[in-house]
Amino acid sequence: TATCTHSNGNPGTRAYSLGVNSSTALAIVTTALPTGTVGITYGPYPLDATGGTAPYAWSDPESQLPKGLTLSLNGLVYGVPEVDGVGINTVTFRVTDAVAATNDKGIDIIINNRDSLSISAPTNLPQSWQIGVAMEEHEWTASGGTGPYTFACANVPNGMLFDEVGTLSGTP
């Protein structure tokens, strides 16, 4: 209530209502998103914001998401990355709150290419073995693709074992 007095001595009183907004400024607090790989499901990974007035709506105003990824209105990044998205993609995300306040932030999304699977045989593998004599173990290795790797071999000679970690051993 405010009271004013006129110079002639007549007071006037009026009640006022004053609202205090205790909300903080709208801000995107996500600092990073996980690395993705071409052809492998990505997410969903949430974006987070604070302040402003909920609910929030999310967008990619510059259409910078890597090819194959999608941003939902509620801030989830998901999809299956495509080859065209390989590299470091700086995406400007925008959050808009219920009273149309906005905040933008650039966040990197790294998409790696899916390497081709390569299998290497041991370099010291003998051309032949002596029957009844134990041989030393020989290990195959794999690289590329997505591990862990499991090995299998058909037509292993009797007495020999080729296990799922890529080791050949035994007595032929």
Short mmCIF file of N, CA and C in Angstrom, two decimals:
data_model
loop_
_atom_site.label_atom_id
_atom_site.label_comp_id
_atom_site.label_asym_id
_atom_site.label_seq_id
_atom_site.Cartn_x
_atom_site.Cartn_y
_atom_site.Cartn_z
N THR A 1 0.86 -1.18 0.00
CA THR A 1 0.00 0.00 0.00
C THR A 1 0.89 1.23 0.00
N ALA A 2 0.51 2.18 -0.85
CA ALA A 2 1.25 3.44 -0.93
C ALA A 2 0.32 4.56 -0.52
N THR A 3 0.86 5.50 0.23
CA THR A 3 0.08 6.66 0.65
C THR A 3 0.80 7.90 0.16
N CYS A 4 0.02 8.79 -0.43
CA CYS A 4 0.54 10.07 -0.90
C CYS A 4 -0.27 11.18 -0.26
N THR A 5 0.36 12.26 0.05
CA THR A 5 -0.35 13.39 0.61
C THR A 5 -0.18 14.57 -0.34
N HIS A 6 -1.32 15.15 -0.73
CA HIS A 6 -1.32 16.30 -1.63
C HIS A 6 -0.87 17.52 -0.86
N SER A 7 -0.40 18.51 -1.56
CA SER A 7 0.07 19.74 -0.89
C SER A 7 -1.03 20.42 -0.09
N ASN A 8 -2.29 20.15 -0.39
CA ASN A 8 -3.39 20.74 0.38
C ASN A 8 -3.71 19.91 1.62
N GLY A 9 -2.93 18.81 1.83
CA GLY A 9 -3.10 18.02 3.04
C GLY A 9 -4.00 16.81 2.89
N ASN A 10 -4.62 16.59 1.73
CA ASN A 10 -5.47 15.43 1.54
C ASN A 10 -4.61 14.21 1.18
N PRO A 11 -4.72 13.15 2.01
CA PRO A 11 -3.94 11.95 1.70
C PRO A 11 -4.69 11.05 0.71
N GLY A 12 -3.92 10.29 -0.03
CA GLY A 12 -4.48 9.29 -0.92
C GLY A 12 -3.76 7.97 -0.70
N THR A 13 -4.51 6.89 -0.68
CA THR A 13 -3.93 5.58 -0.42
C THR A 13 -4.35 4.62 -1.53
N ARG A 14 -3.42 3.79 -1.91
CA ARG A 14 -3.74 2.80 -2.94
C ARG A 14 -2.92 1.53 -2.67
N ALA A 15 -3.57 0.39 -2.84
CA ALA A 15 -2.90 -0.89 -2.65
C ALA A 15 -2.32 -1.34 -4.00
N TYR A 16 -1.11 -1.84 -3.98
CA TYR A 16 -0.45 -2.36 -5.18
C TYR A 16 0.01 -3.79 -4.92
N SER A 17 0.06 -4.54 -5.99
CA SER A 17 0.58 -5.89 -5.90
C SER A 17 1.87 -5.93 -6.70
N LEU A 18 2.92 -6.39 -6.07
CA LEU A 18 4.22 -6.43 -6.71
C LEU A 18 4.70 -7.88 -6.73
N GLY A 19 4.92 -8.40 -7.94
CA GLY A 19 5.41 -9.77 -8.06
C GLY A 19 6.92 -9.77 -8.21
N VAL A 20 7.55 -10.74 -7.59
CA VAL A 20 9.00 -10.88 -7.68
C VAL A 20 9.30 -12.17 -8.42
N ASN A 21 10.03 -12.07 -9.50
CA ASN A 21 10.40 -13.25 -10.27
C ASN A 21 11.72 -13.77 -9.73
N SER A 22 11.67 -14.96 -9.17
CA SER A 22 12.88 -15.52 -8.56
C SER A 22 13.64 -16.44 -9.50
N SER A 23 13.15 -16.56 -10.75
CA SER A 23 13.83 -17.48 -11.66
C SER A 23 15.18 -16.90 -12.12
N THR A 24 16.06 -17.80 -12.46
CA THR A 24 17.38 -17.39 -12.96
C THR A 24 17.35 -17.39 -14.48
N ALA A 25 18.38 -16.84 -15.05
CA ALA A 25 18.46 -16.77 -16.51
C ALA A 25 18.49 -18.18 -17.11
N LEU A 26 17.86 -18.32 -18.24
CA LEU A 26 17.83 -19.58 -18.96
C LEU A 26 19.24 -19.89 -19.47
N ALA A 27 19.72 -21.13 -19.23
CA ALA A 27 21.07 -21.50 -19.67
C ALA A 27 21.12 -22.99 -20.01
N ILE A 28 21.83 -23.31 -21.08
CA ILE A 28 22.10 -24.71 -21.43
C ILE A 28 23.29 -25.15 -20.60
N VAL A 29 23.14 -26.24 -19.84
CA VAL A 29 24.22 -26.70 -18.96
C VAL A 29 24.95 -27.92 -19.49
N THR A 30 24.44 -28.55 -20.54
CA THR A 30 25.16 -29.68 -21.14
C THR A 30 26.47 -29.15 -21.71
N THR A 31 27.57 -29.83 -21.42
CA THR A 31 28.88 -29.38 -21.91
C THR A 31 29.43 -30.27 -23.01
N ALA A 32 28.98 -31.52 -23.07
CA ALA A 32 29.50 -32.45 -24.07
C ALA A 32 28.49 -33.54 -24.35
N LEU A 33 28.59 -34.13 -25.53
CA LEU A 33 27.80 -35.30 -25.88
C LEU A 33 28.75 -36.42 -26.27
N PRO A 34 28.36 -37.68 -26.09
CA PRO A 34 29.24 -38.80 -26.39
C PRO A 34 29.61 -38.88 -27.88
N THR A 35 30.74 -39.52 -28.13
CA THR A 35 31.18 -39.79 -29.50
C THR A 35 30.33 -40.90 -30.09
N GLY A 36 30.02 -40.77 -31.38
CA GLY A 36 29.23 -41.78 -32.07
C GLY A 36 30.04 -42.47 -33.15
N THR A 37 29.52 -43.56 -33.68
CA THR A 37 30.17 -44.32 -34.75
C THR A 37 29.15 -44.57 -35.85
N VAL A 38 29.59 -44.41 -37.09
CA VAL A 38 28.74 -44.63 -38.25
C VAL A 38 28.09 -46.01 -38.17
N GLY A 39 26.77 -46.05 -38.37
CA GLY A 39 26.04 -47.30 -38.42
C GLY A 39 25.66 -47.90 -37.08
N ILE A 40 26.06 -47.27 -35.98
CA ILE A 40 25.74 -47.80 -34.65
C ILE A 40 24.79 -46.82 -33.95
N THR A 41 23.71 -47.34 -33.37
CA THR A 41 22.70 -46.51 -32.72
C THR A 41 23.33 -45.55 -31.72
N TYR A 42 22.94 -44.29 -31.82
CA TYR A 42 23.44 -43.21 -30.97
C TYR A 42 22.30 -42.73 -30.09
N GLY A 43 22.53 -42.76 -28.77
CA GLY A 43 21.57 -42.20 -27.83
C GLY A 43 20.37 -43.10 -27.57
N PRO A 44 19.33 -42.51 -27.01
CA PRO A 44 19.11 -41.07 -26.87
C PRO A 44 19.93 -40.47 -25.71
N TYR A 45 20.50 -39.29 -25.99
CA TYR A 45 21.27 -38.54 -25.00
C TYR A 45 20.56 -37.22 -24.74
N PRO A 46 20.30 -36.91 -23.44
CA PRO A 46 19.55 -35.69 -23.13
C PRO A 46 20.41 -34.43 -23.09
N LEU A 47 19.81 -33.32 -23.51
CA LEU A 47 20.37 -32.00 -23.30
C LEU A 47 19.71 -31.44 -22.05
N ASP A 48 20.45 -30.67 -21.27
CA ASP A 48 19.90 -30.13 -20.02
C ASP A 48 20.03 -28.61 -19.97
N ALA A 49 19.03 -27.98 -19.35
CA ALA A 49 19.04 -26.53 -19.16
C ALA A 49 18.57 -26.22 -17.75
N THR A 50 18.90 -25.02 -17.30
CA THR A 50 18.43 -24.55 -15.99
C THR A 50 17.88 -23.14 -16.17
N GLY A 51 17.14 -22.70 -15.15
CA GLY A 51 16.61 -21.34 -15.15
C GLY A 51 15.41 -21.20 -16.06
N GLY A 52 15.08 -19.95 -16.30
CA GLY A 52 13.92 -19.68 -17.15
C GLY A 52 12.65 -20.25 -16.56
N THR A 53 11.68 -20.47 -17.42
CA THR A 53 10.38 -20.99 -17.00
C THR A 53 10.07 -22.25 -17.80
N ALA A 54 9.99 -23.37 -17.10
CA ALA A 54 9.68 -24.64 -17.76
C ALA A 54 8.25 -24.59 -18.29
N PRO A 55 7.91 -25.39 -19.30
CA PRO A 55 8.74 -26.39 -19.96
C PRO A 55 9.65 -25.77 -21.01
N TYR A 56 10.67 -26.56 -21.40
CA TYR A 56 11.63 -26.13 -22.41
C TYR A 56 11.35 -26.82 -23.73
N ALA A 57 11.68 -26.14 -24.82
CA ALA A 57 11.63 -26.73 -26.17
C ALA A 57 13.01 -26.57 -26.78
N TRP A 58 13.49 -27.62 -27.45
CA TRP A 58 14.84 -27.64 -28.01
C TRP A 58 14.81 -27.62 -29.53
N SER A 59 15.84 -26.99 -30.10
CA SER A 59 15.96 -26.96 -31.56
C SER A 59 17.42 -26.87 -31.98
N ASP A 60 17.63 -27.12 -33.26
CA ASP A 60 18.93 -27.01 -33.92
C ASP A 60 18.73 -25.94 -34.99
N PRO A 61 18.77 -24.64 -34.61
CA PRO A 61 18.35 -23.59 -35.53
C PRO A 61 19.19 -23.48 -36.81
N GLU A 62 20.41 -23.98 -36.79
CA GLU A 62 21.26 -23.89 -37.97
C GLU A 62 21.39 -25.23 -38.71
N SER A 63 20.56 -26.20 -38.33
CA SER A 63 20.55 -27.53 -38.96
C SER A 63 21.96 -28.12 -39.08
N GLN A 64 22.65 -28.20 -37.95
CA GLN A 64 24.03 -28.67 -37.92
C GLN A 64 24.20 -30.08 -37.40
N LEU A 65 23.12 -30.75 -37.02
CA LEU A 65 23.26 -32.12 -36.52
C LEU A 65 23.89 -33.00 -37.59
N PRO A 66 24.79 -33.92 -37.17
CA PRO A 66 25.37 -34.85 -38.14
C PRO A 66 24.27 -35.66 -38.83
N LYS A 67 24.49 -35.97 -40.10
CA LYS A 67 23.49 -36.72 -40.87
C LYS A 67 23.16 -38.04 -40.17
N GLY A 68 21.87 -38.29 -40.03
CA GLY A 68 21.40 -39.51 -39.37
C GLY A 68 20.96 -39.29 -37.93
N LEU A 69 21.29 -38.12 -37.35
CA LEU A 69 20.88 -37.83 -35.97
C LEU A 69 19.69 -36.89 -35.96
N THR A 70 18.89 -37.00 -34.89
CA THR A 70 17.68 -36.20 -34.72
C THR A 70 17.68 -35.59 -33.33
N LEU A 71 17.10 -34.40 -33.21
CA LEU A 71 16.89 -33.76 -31.92
C LEU A 71 15.40 -33.68 -31.68
N SER A 72 14.94 -34.28 -30.56
CA SER A 72 13.52 -34.20 -30.24
C SER A 72 13.22 -32.86 -29.58
N LEU A 73 11.96 -32.46 -29.59
CA LEU A 73 11.54 -31.20 -29.00
C LEU A 73 11.87 -31.14 -27.51
N ASN A 74 11.90 -32.31 -26.85
CA ASN A 74 12.20 -32.32 -25.41
C ASN A 74 13.69 -32.51 -25.12
N GLY A 75 14.56 -32.39 -26.14
CA GLY A 75 16.00 -32.32 -25.91
C GLY A 75 16.75 -33.63 -25.93
N LEU A 76 16.26 -34.63 -26.66
CA LEU A 76 16.98 -35.90 -26.79
C LEU A 76 17.64 -35.96 -28.16
N VAL A 77 18.95 -36.29 -28.18
CA VAL A 77 19.68 -36.46 -29.43
C VAL A 77 19.83 -37.96 -29.66
N TYR A 78 19.41 -38.43 -30.85
CA TYR A 78 19.42 -39.87 -31.10
C TYR A 78 19.47 -40.13 -32.60
N GLY A 79 19.70 -41.39 -32.96
CA GLY A 79 19.68 -41.79 -34.36
C GLY A 79 20.78 -42.78 -34.68
N VAL A 80 21.07 -42.93 -35.96
CA VAL A 80 22.14 -43.79 -36.45
C VAL A 80 23.01 -42.91 -37.36
N PRO A 81 24.20 -42.52 -36.90
CA PRO A 81 25.06 -41.63 -37.70
C PRO A 81 25.40 -42.24 -39.06
N GLU A 82 25.47 -41.36 -40.06
CA GLU A 82 25.81 -41.77 -41.42
C GLU A 82 27.20 -41.27 -41.77
N VAL A 83 27.76 -41.81 -42.84
CA VAL A 83 29.12 -41.47 -43.27
C VAL A 83 29.28 -39.96 -43.48
N ASP A 84 28.25 -39.30 -44.00
CA ASP A 84 28.34 -37.86 -44.25
C ASP A 84 28.54 -37.05 -42.97
N GLY A 85 28.34 -37.65 -41.81
CA GLY A 85 28.50 -36.95 -40.54
C GLY A 85 29.83 -37.19 -39.86
N VAL A 86 30.75 -37.92 -40.49
CA VAL A 86 32.04 -38.25 -39.86
C VAL A 86 32.84 -36.97 -39.61
N GLY A 87 33.40 -36.87 -38.40
CA GLY A 87 34.23 -35.72 -38.04
C GLY A 87 33.71 -35.05 -36.79
N ILE A 88 34.23 -33.84 -36.56
CA ILE A 88 33.79 -33.04 -35.41
C ILE A 88 32.70 -32.11 -35.91
N ASN A 89 31.51 -32.26 -35.36
CA ASN A 89 30.35 -31.46 -35.75
C ASN A 89 29.99 -30.53 -34.60
N THR A 90 30.21 -29.23 -34.76
CA THR A 90 29.81 -28.28 -33.73
C THR A 90 28.37 -27.87 -34.02
N VAL A 91 27.49 -28.24 -33.10
CA VAL A 91 26.06 -28.01 -33.28
C VAL A 91 25.62 -26.91 -32.33
N THR A 92 24.93 -25.89 -32.86
CA THR A 92 24.37 -24.85 -32.01
C THR A 92 22.98 -25.30 -31.60
N PHE A 93 22.84 -25.64 -30.32
CA PHE A 93 21.54 -26.03 -29.79
C PHE A 93 20.87 -24.79 -29.21
N ARG A 94 19.55 -24.73 -29.34
CA ARG A 94 18.78 -23.62 -28.77
C ARG A 94 17.71 -24.20 -27.86
N VAL A 95 17.60 -23.62 -26.66
CA VAL A 95 16.51 -23.97 -25.76
C VAL A 95 15.62 -22.73 -25.65
N THR A 96 14.31 -22.97 -25.70
CA THR A 96 13.32 -21.90 -25.57
C THR A 96 12.41 -22.27 -24.42
N ASP A 97 12.19 -21.31 -23.50
CA ASP A 97 11.35 -21.64 -22.35
C ASP A 97 9.91 -21.20 -22.60
N ALA A 98 9.06 -21.36 -21.57
CA ALA A 98 7.63 -21.11 -21.70
C ALA A 98 7.27 -19.65 -21.96
N VAL A 99 8.19 -18.72 -21.66
CA VAL A 99 7.90 -17.30 -21.90
C VAL A 99 8.73 -16.78 -23.08
N ALA A 100 9.21 -17.71 -23.91
CA ALA A 100 9.93 -17.41 -25.16
C ALA A 100 11.34 -16.87 -24.96
N ALA A 101 11.90 -17.03 -23.77
CA ALA A 101 13.32 -16.69 -23.58
C ALA A 101 14.13 -17.79 -24.26
N THR A 102 15.28 -17.45 -24.83
CA THR A 102 16.10 -18.44 -25.51
C THR A 102 17.55 -18.37 -25.02
N ASN A 103 18.25 -19.48 -25.23
CA ASN A 103 19.68 -19.55 -24.97
C ASN A 103 20.27 -20.51 -25.99
N ASP A 104 21.39 -20.13 -26.59
CA ASP A 104 22.08 -20.97 -27.57
C ASP A 104 23.42 -21.40 -27.03
N LYS A 105 23.85 -22.59 -27.43
CA LYS A 105 25.18 -23.08 -27.04
C LYS A 105 25.69 -24.05 -28.09
N GLY A 106 26.95 -23.90 -28.47
CA GLY A 106 27.59 -24.82 -29.40
C GLY A 106 28.19 -25.99 -28.64
N ILE A 107 27.86 -27.20 -29.07
CA ILE A 107 28.37 -28.43 -28.45
C ILE A 107 28.87 -29.34 -29.57
N ASP A 108 30.07 -29.90 -29.38
CA ASP A 108 30.65 -30.80 -30.38
C ASP A 108 30.05 -32.20 -30.28
N ILE A 109 29.73 -32.76 -31.44
CA ILE A 109 29.37 -34.18 -31.54
C ILE A 109 30.38 -34.79 -32.52
N ILE A 110 31.18 -35.72 -32.02
CA ILE A 110 32.19 -36.37 -32.85
C ILE A 110 31.62 -37.69 -33.36
N ILE A 111 31.71 -37.88 -34.67
CA ILE A 111 31.26 -39.13 -35.29
C ILE A 111 32.47 -39.79 -35.94
N ASN A 112 32.76 -41.01 -35.51
CA ASN A 112 33.87 -41.78 -36.08
C ASN A 112 33.37 -42.70 -37.17
N ASN A 113 34.25 -42.94 -38.14
CA ASN A 113 33.93 -43.89 -39.19
C ASN A 113 34.09 -45.30 -38.64
N ARG A 114 33.30 -46.20 -39.12
CA ARG A 114 33.40 -47.59 -38.70
C ARG A 114 34.49 -48.23 -39.55
N ASP A 115 35.58 -48.64 -38.90
CA ASP A 115 36.69 -49.25 -39.62
C ASP A 115 36.31 -50.63 -40.12
N SER A 116 36.96 -51.03 -41.21
CA SER A 116 36.78 -52.38 -41.72
C SER A 116 37.51 -53.35 -40.80
N LEU A 117 36.94 -54.53 -40.61
CA LEU A 117 37.55 -55.55 -39.78
C LEU A 117 38.72 -56.18 -40.52
N SER A 118 39.82 -56.31 -39.81
CA SER A 118 41.02 -56.92 -40.39
C SER A 118 41.52 -58.00 -39.44
N ILE A 119 41.84 -59.19 -39.99
CA ILE A 119 42.36 -60.29 -39.17
C ILE A 119 43.77 -60.61 -39.64
N SER A 120 44.69 -60.73 -38.68
CA SER A 120 46.09 -61.03 -39.00
C SER A 120 46.48 -62.38 -38.42
N ALA A 121 47.08 -63.22 -39.27
CA ALA A 121 47.58 -64.53 -38.83
C ALA A 121 48.95 -64.34 -38.20
N PRO A 122 49.37 -65.26 -37.33
CA PRO A 122 50.70 -65.17 -36.73
C PRO A 122 51.79 -65.25 -37.82
N THR A 123 52.85 -64.47 -37.62
CA THR A 123 53.93 -64.47 -38.61
C THR A 123 54.82 -65.70 -38.47
N ASN A 124 54.79 -66.35 -37.31
CA ASN A 124 55.66 -67.51 -37.08
C ASN A 124 54.91 -68.84 -37.23
N LEU A 125 53.83 -68.85 -37.98
CA LEU A 125 53.03 -70.06 -38.16
C LEU A 125 53.78 -71.04 -39.06
N PRO A 126 54.06 -72.28 -38.57
CA PRO A 126 54.79 -73.25 -39.40
C PRO A 126 53.96 -73.75 -40.58
N GLN A 127 54.62 -74.17 -41.62
CA GLN A 127 53.95 -74.71 -42.80
C GLN A 127 53.39 -76.11 -42.55
N SER A 128 54.01 -76.85 -41.63
CA SER A 128 53.52 -78.19 -41.30
C SER A 128 53.89 -78.50 -39.86
N TRP A 129 53.18 -79.51 -39.29
CA TRP A 129 53.44 -79.94 -37.92
C TRP A 129 53.74 -81.42 -37.91
N GLN A 130 54.44 -81.83 -36.88
CA GLN A 130 54.74 -83.26 -36.73
C GLN A 130 53.64 -83.89 -35.88
N ILE A 131 53.05 -84.96 -36.37
CA ILE A 131 51.98 -85.63 -35.65
C ILE A 131 52.53 -86.17 -34.33
N GLY A 132 51.77 -85.93 -33.26
CA GLY A 132 52.13 -86.42 -31.93
C GLY A 132 53.07 -85.49 -31.17
N VAL A 133 53.48 -84.39 -31.77
CA VAL A 133 54.37 -83.44 -31.09
C VAL A 133 53.59 -82.14 -30.82
N ALA A 134 53.53 -81.76 -29.53
CA ALA A 134 52.80 -80.54 -29.17
C ALA A 134 53.44 -79.33 -29.84
N MET A 135 52.61 -78.45 -30.34
CA MET A 135 53.12 -77.24 -30.98
C MET A 135 52.96 -76.05 -30.04
N GLU A 136 53.78 -75.03 -30.25
CA GLU A 136 53.61 -73.83 -29.44
C GLU A 136 52.34 -73.12 -29.87
N GLU A 137 51.79 -72.29 -28.98
CA GLU A 137 50.55 -71.58 -29.30
C GLU A 137 50.82 -70.49 -30.33
N HIS A 138 49.86 -70.28 -31.19
CA HIS A 138 49.92 -69.22 -32.20
C HIS A 138 48.64 -68.40 -32.09
N GLU A 139 48.78 -67.07 -32.07
CA GLU A 139 47.62 -66.20 -31.87
C GLU A 139 47.31 -65.36 -33.10
N TRP A 140 46.03 -65.34 -33.44
CA TRP A 140 45.53 -64.44 -34.49
C TRP A 140 45.09 -63.16 -33.79
N THR A 141 45.14 -62.05 -34.50
CA THR A 141 44.69 -60.77 -33.94
C THR A 141 43.68 -60.13 -34.89
N ALA A 142 42.88 -59.26 -34.34
CA ALA A 142 41.89 -58.52 -35.14
C ALA A 142 42.00 -57.04 -34.81
N SER A 143 41.66 -56.22 -35.78
CA SER A 143 41.62 -54.77 -35.57
C SER A 143 40.50 -54.19 -36.42
N GLY A 144 40.14 -52.97 -36.10
CA GLY A 144 39.03 -52.32 -36.80
C GLY A 144 37.70 -52.85 -36.31
N GLY A 145 36.66 -52.52 -37.01
CA GLY A 145 35.34 -52.97 -36.58
C GLY A 145 35.05 -52.52 -35.17
N THR A 146 34.30 -53.30 -34.45
CA THR A 146 33.97 -53.00 -33.07
C THR A 146 34.19 -54.23 -32.22
N GLY A 147 35.16 -54.16 -31.30
CA GLY A 147 35.45 -55.28 -30.41
C GLY A 147 34.42 -55.37 -29.31
N PRO A 148 34.48 -56.36 -28.44
CA PRO A 148 35.49 -57.42 -28.46
C PRO A 148 35.24 -58.39 -29.62
N TYR A 149 36.30 -59.07 -30.01
CA TYR A 149 36.27 -59.98 -31.15
C TYR A 149 36.12 -61.42 -30.67
N THR A 150 35.45 -62.26 -31.46
CA THR A 150 35.34 -63.68 -31.21
C THR A 150 35.79 -64.40 -32.47
N PHE A 151 36.71 -65.35 -32.30
CA PHE A 151 37.26 -66.09 -33.43
C PHE A 151 36.62 -67.47 -33.53
N ALA A 152 36.60 -67.99 -34.75
CA ALA A 152 36.15 -69.36 -34.99
C ALA A 152 36.89 -69.86 -36.23
N CYS A 153 37.16 -71.15 -36.28
CA CYS A 153 37.86 -71.74 -37.42
C CYS A 153 37.25 -73.10 -37.72
N ALA A 154 36.96 -73.34 -39.00
CA ALA A 154 36.43 -74.64 -39.42
C ALA A 154 37.58 -75.54 -39.85
N ASN A 155 37.39 -76.83 -39.77
CA ASN A 155 38.36 -77.82 -40.25
C ASN A 155 39.70 -77.77 -39.51
N VAL A 156 39.67 -77.65 -38.20
CA VAL A 156 40.89 -77.70 -37.40
C VAL A 156 41.30 -79.18 -37.29
N PRO A 157 42.58 -79.51 -37.54
CA PRO A 157 43.02 -80.91 -37.48
C PRO A 157 42.74 -81.54 -36.11
N ASN A 158 42.51 -82.86 -36.08
CA ASN A 158 42.29 -83.57 -34.83
C ASN A 158 43.44 -83.30 -33.87
N GLY A 159 43.12 -83.09 -32.60
CA GLY A 159 44.12 -82.83 -31.58
C GLY A 159 44.47 -81.35 -31.43
N MET A 160 43.96 -80.53 -32.35
CA MET A 160 44.25 -79.10 -32.32
C MET A 160 43.00 -78.34 -31.86
N LEU A 161 43.23 -77.18 -31.27
CA LEU A 161 42.13 -76.34 -30.79
C LEU A 161 42.37 -74.91 -31.27
N PHE A 162 41.36 -74.33 -31.86
CA PHE A 162 41.37 -72.90 -32.19
C PHE A 162 40.29 -72.28 -31.34
N ASP A 163 40.68 -71.52 -30.29
CA ASP A 163 39.68 -71.01 -29.34
C ASP A 163 39.09 -69.67 -29.79
N GLU A 164 38.10 -69.21 -29.05
CA GLU A 164 37.39 -68.01 -29.47
C GLU A 164 38.16 -66.71 -29.26
N VAL A 165 39.31 -66.75 -28.60
CA VAL A 165 40.14 -65.54 -28.50
C VAL A 165 41.24 -65.53 -29.56
N GLY A 166 41.24 -66.55 -30.45
CA GLY A 166 42.16 -66.55 -31.58
C GLY A 166 43.45 -67.29 -31.39
N THR A 167 43.48 -68.24 -30.46
CA THR A 167 44.71 -69.00 -30.19
C THR A 167 44.58 -70.42 -30.76
N LEU A 168 45.60 -70.83 -31.54
CA LEU A 168 45.69 -72.18 -32.07
C LEU A 168 46.71 -72.94 -31.22
N SER A 169 46.32 -74.10 -30.68
CA SER A 169 47.21 -74.87 -29.83
C SER A 169 46.86 -76.35 -29.93
N GLY A 170 47.70 -77.19 -29.33
CA GLY A 170 47.39 -78.62 -29.26
C GLY A 170 48.50 -79.48 -29.83
N THR A 171 48.13 -80.76 -29.99
CA THR A 171 49.06 -81.77 -30.53
C THR A 171 48.37 -82.46 -31.70
N PRO A 172 48.86 -82.25 -32.91
CA PRO A 172 48.20 -82.86 -34.08
C PRO A 172 48.38 -84.37 -34.10
#
